[in-house]
Coordinates of C-alpha atoms in Angstrom, one line a residue:
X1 CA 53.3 84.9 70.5
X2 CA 55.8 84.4 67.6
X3 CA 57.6 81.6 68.9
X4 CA 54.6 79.6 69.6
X5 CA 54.8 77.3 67.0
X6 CA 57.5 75.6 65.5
X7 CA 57.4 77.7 62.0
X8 CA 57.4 81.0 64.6
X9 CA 59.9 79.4 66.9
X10 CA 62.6 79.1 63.7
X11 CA 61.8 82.3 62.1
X12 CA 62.5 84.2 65.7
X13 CA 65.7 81.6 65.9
X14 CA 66.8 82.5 62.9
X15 CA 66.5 86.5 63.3
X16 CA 69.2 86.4 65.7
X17 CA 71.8 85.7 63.2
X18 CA 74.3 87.9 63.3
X19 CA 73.9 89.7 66.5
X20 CA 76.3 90.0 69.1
X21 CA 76.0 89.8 73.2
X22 CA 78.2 91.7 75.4
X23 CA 79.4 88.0 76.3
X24 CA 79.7 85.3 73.9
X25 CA 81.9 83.6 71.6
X26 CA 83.0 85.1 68.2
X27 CA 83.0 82.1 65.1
X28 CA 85.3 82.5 63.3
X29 CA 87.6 84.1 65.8
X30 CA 89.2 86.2 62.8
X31 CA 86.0 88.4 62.8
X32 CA 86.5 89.4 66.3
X33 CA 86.1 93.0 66.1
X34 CA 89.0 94.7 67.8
X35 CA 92.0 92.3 67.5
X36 CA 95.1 93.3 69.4
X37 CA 98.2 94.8 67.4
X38 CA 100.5 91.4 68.1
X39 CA 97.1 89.1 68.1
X40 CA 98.0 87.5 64.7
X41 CA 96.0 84.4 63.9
X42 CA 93.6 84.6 66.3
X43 CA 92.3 81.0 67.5
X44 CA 89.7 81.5 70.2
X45 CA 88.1 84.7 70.3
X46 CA 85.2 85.1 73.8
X47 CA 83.9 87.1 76.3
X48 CA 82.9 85.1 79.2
X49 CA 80.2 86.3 81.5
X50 CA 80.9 87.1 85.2
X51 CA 78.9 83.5 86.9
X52 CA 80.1 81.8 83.4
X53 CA 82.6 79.0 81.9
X54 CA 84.3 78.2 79.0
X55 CA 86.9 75.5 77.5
X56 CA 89.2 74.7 74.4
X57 CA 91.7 72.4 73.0
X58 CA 94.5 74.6 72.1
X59 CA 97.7 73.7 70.1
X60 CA 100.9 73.7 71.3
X61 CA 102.8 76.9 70.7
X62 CA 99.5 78.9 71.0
X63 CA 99.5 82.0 73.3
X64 CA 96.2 82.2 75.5
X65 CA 95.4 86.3 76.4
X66 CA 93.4 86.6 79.6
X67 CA 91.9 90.4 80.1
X68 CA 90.1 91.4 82.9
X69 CA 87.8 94.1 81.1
X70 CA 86.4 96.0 84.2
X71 CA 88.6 95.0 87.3
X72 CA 86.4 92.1 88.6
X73 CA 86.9 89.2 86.7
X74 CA 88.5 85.9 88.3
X75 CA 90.1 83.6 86.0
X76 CA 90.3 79.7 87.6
X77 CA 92.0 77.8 85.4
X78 CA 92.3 74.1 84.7
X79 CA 94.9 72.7 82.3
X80 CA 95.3 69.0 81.5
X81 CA 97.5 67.6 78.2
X82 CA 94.8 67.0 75.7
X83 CA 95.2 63.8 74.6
X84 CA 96.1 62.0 77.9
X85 CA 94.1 63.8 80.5
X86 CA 95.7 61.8 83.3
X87 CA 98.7 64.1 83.0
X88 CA 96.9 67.5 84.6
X89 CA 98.0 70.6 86.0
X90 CA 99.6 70.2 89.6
X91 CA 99.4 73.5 91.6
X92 CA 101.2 72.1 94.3
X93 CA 104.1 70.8 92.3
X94 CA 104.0 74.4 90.3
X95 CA 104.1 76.1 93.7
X96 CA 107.4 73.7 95.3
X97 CA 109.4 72.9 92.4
X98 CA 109.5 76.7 91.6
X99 CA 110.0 77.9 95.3
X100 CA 107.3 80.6 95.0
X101 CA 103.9 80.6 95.7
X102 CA 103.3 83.4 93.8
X103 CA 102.6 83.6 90.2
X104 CA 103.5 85.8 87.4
X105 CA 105.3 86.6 84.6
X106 CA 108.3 83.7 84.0
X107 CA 106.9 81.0 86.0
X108 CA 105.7 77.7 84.9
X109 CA 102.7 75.7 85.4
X110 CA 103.3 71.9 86.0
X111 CA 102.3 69.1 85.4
X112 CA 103.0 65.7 88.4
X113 CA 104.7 64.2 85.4
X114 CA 107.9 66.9 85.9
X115 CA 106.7 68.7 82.8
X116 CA 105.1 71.7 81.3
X117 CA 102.1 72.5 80.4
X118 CA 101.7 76.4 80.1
X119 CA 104.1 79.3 80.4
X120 CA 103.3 82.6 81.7
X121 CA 105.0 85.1 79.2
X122 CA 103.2 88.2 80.3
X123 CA 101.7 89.8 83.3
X124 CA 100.4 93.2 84.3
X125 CA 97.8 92.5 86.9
X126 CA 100.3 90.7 89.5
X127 CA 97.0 89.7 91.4
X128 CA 96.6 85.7 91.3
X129 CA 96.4 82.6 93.4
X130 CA 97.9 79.5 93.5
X131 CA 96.9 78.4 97.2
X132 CA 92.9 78.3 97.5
X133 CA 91.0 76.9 94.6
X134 CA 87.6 77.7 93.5
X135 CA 84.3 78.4 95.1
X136 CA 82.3 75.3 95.7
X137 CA 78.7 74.4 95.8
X138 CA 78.2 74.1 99.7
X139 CA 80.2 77.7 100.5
X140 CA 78.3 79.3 97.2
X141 CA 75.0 78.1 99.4
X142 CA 76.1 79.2 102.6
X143 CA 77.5 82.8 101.5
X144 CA 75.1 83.4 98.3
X145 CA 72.1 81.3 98.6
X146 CA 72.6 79.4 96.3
X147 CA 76.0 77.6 94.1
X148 CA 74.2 75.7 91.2
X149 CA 75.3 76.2 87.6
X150 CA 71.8 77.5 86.8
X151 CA 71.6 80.4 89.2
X152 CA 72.6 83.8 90.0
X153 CA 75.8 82.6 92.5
X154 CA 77.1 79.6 90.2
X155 CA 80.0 78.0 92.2
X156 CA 83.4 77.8 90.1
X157 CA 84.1 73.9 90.9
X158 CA 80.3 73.3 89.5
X159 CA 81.3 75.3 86.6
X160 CA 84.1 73.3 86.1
X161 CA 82.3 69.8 86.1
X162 CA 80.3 71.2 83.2
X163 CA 83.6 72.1 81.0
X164 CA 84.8 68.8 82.2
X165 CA 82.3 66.5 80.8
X166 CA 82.0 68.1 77.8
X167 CA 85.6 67.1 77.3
X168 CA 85.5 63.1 78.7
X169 CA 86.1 64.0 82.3
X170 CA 84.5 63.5 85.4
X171 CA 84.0 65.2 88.7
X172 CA 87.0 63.4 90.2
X173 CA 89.6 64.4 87.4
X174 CA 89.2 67.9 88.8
X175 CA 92.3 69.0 90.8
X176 CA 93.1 72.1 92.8
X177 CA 92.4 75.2 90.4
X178 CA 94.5 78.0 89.9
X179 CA 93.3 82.0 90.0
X180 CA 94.1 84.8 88.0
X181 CA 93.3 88.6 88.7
X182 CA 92.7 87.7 92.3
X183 CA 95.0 87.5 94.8
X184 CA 95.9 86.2 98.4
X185 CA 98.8 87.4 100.3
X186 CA 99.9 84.9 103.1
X187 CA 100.6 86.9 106.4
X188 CA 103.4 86.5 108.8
X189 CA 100.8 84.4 110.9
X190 CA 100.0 82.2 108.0
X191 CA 96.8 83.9 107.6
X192 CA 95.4 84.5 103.9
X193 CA 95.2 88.3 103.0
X194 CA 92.7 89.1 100.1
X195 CA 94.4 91.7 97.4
X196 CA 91.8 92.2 95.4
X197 CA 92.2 93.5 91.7
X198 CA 94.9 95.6 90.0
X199 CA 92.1 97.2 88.1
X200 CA 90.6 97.1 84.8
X201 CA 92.4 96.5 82.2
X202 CA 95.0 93.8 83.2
X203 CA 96.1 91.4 81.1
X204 CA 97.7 87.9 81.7
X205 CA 99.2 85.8 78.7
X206 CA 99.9 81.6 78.9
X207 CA 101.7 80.2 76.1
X208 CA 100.7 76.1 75.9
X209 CA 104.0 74.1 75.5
X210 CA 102.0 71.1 75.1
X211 CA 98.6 70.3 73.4
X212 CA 95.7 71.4 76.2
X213 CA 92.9 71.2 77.4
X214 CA 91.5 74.5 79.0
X215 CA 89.2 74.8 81.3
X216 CA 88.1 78.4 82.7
X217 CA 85.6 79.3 85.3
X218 CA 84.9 83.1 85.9
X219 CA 83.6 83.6 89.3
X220 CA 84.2 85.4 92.3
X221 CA 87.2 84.3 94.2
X222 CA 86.4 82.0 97.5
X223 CA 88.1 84.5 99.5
X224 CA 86.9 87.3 98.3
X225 CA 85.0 89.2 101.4
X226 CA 82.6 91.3 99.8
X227 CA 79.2 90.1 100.2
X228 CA 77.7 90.2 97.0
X229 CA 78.3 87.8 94.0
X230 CA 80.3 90.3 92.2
X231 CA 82.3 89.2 89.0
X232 CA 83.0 91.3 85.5
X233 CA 83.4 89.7 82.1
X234 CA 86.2 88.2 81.2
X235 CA 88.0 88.3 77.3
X236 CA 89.6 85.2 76.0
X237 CA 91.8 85.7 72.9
X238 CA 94.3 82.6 71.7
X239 CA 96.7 83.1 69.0
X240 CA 98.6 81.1 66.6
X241 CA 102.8 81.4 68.1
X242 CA 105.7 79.1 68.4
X243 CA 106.3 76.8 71.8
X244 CA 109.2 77.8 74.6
X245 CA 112.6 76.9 72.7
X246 CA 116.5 76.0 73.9
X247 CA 118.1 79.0 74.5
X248 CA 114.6 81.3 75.3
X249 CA 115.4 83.5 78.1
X250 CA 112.2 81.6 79.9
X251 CA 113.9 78.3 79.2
X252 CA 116.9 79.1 80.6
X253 CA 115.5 81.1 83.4
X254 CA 116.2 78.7 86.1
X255 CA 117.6 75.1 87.2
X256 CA 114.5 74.1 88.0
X257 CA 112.6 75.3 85.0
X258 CA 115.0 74.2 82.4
X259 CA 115.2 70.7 83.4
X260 CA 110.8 70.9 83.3
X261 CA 111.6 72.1 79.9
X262 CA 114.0 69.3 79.2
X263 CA 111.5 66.8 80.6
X264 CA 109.0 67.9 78.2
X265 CA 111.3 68.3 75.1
X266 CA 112.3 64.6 75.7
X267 CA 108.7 62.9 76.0
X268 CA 107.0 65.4 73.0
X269 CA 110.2 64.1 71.0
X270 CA 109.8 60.5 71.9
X271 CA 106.5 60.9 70.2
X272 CA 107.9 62.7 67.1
X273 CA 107.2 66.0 67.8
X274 CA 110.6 68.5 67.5

C-alpha cells in the first residue's frame, strides 16, 4: 500500500494539503470561506464535530460566535482568565448574583472573584443551561456503551480533561460546565424539563471582557432523552471587537452587573490595562 513506507507514508501526508473536512479548523481563520457580514478580523475560524472538543486563548474585547448548523449541537463551555486559571467561570455565582437561572442575551458569566469573564451580546436560540453540567464517563457507559474520548459516545467532562491539559490544567480544575443550544426548564415540582433545540441555525455570541481560556465540548446534553448519541456540528467563529465599556447599555444594565463590571475594570486597571 502507499503508506507503507516512510517515503509513501509522506507523499500520501502530504497530498492532503489543502483539503477541507466538513469539520476542522481553518489556518489562517481569514481564509475561512464564508465569513459573516459583521465577522471583521476573524480570530478563530472551526467546525467542531458532533462527539468533538476544541479550545483557545482569546483576547480581551474578542467576540466568540457559536452556531448551531443543523439544530443538534450542544455547546458546554468552560471559561477560565488565561493567565491565572485559578480565577474560572462560576455557574453558580452567574446563576445567584444575576437572579436568573436562565441564560441569554444581556447576562453575564462570572467569575468567584466578583468579576467578568464573558458577556452574552447576542442570542437567537434561547435554548441553554446553566443547572446540569456535562455528560460524564460513567452515565455515557451506562446510556451509550461506552464515554471514552476515543469512541462513538465520547462523554463531554472527558472531552474536557483533554482541552484542559493541553492548556496546564488538570482533571480537578474543571468546574460545573455551562450549555448552549440545549435547554432545561425547571417545573413547578422542581423537576428538570428537557427543551430541546430552537432549530438549525441559531446563533449565540460571547464577548470576553478578560483574556480567556475556552474550553468547548460538543456533545449531547446529559438530559437529553433520546436514545441515541445524537449531536450536529458545531461553527466557532471569534472576531477581533472592543471589551464592555462605562456607559454600554450591557454595563449599565443592572446593579448587580455593573458593580461585576466595576470589579473587573478596577483589577484589569491595577494591572495597567484601561
Amino acid at each position: 500500500m502507499a503508506t507503507a513506507t516512510t517515503h509513501g507514508a509522506r507523499d500520501h501526508a502530504r497530498a492532503q494539503e489543502g483539503t477541507q473536512a466538513e469539520a476542522m479548523p481553518v489556518v489562517p481563520a481569514s481564509a475561512w470561506p464564508m465569513p459573516p457580514p459583521e465577522a471583521g478580523h476573524l480570530v478563530w475560524a472551526e467546525t467542531v464535530a458532533g462527539g468533538n472538543y476544541t479550545h483557545r486563548v482569546l483576547a480581551r474585547g474578542t467576540e466568540l460566535r457559536l452556531t448551531d448548523l443543523r439544530g443538534d449541537a450542544c455547546a458546554h463551555l468552560l471559561l477560565y482568565a488565561a493567565d491565572r486559571p485559578w480565577e474560572r467561570l462560576n455557574v453558580a455565582d452567574t446563576v445567584k448574583v444575576q437572579w436568573n437561572a436562565y441564560l441569554g442575551e444581556g447576562q453575564l458569566l462570572l467569575s468567584d472573584q466578583g468579576r467578568v469573564l464573558a458577556s452574552i451580546v447576542a442570542d437567537t436560540s434561547g435554548r441553554h443551561d446553566a443547572l446540569c453540567g456535562t455528560s460524564t464517563l460513567v452515565r455515557n457507559t451506562e446510556r451509550y456503551g461506552d464515554g471514552t474520548p476515543q469512541s462513538a459516545s465520547p462523554a463531554g467532562r472527558e472531552l474536557f480533561k483533554l482541552a484542559a491539559a493541553k492548556n496546564g490544567l488538570q482533571p480537578r480544575d474543571l468546574p460545573p460546565s455551562l450549555s448552549f443550544f440545549q435547554g432545561v426548564e425547571v417545573g413547578e415540582d422542581g423537576t428538570l424539563d428537557f427543551t430541546g433545540s430552537a432549530g438549525p441555525g441559531a446563533v449565540v455570541t460571547l464577548r470576553a471582557e478578560q483574556d480567556v481560556t475556552v474550553l468547548l465540548a460538543n456533545v449531547p446534553h446529559p438530559a437529553d432523552p433520546r436514545p441515541d448519541y445524537l449531536c450536529t456540528p458545531l461553527e466557532v467563529l471569534a472576531r477581533r471587537a472592543e471589551a464592555t465599556r462605562p456607559g454600554d447599555p450591557l454595563w449599565e444594565a443592572t446593579p448587580e452587573g455593573r458593580r461585576a463590571f466595576l470589579n473587573t475594570a478596577e483589577f484589569l486597571a491595577a494591572r495597567g490595562h484601561a
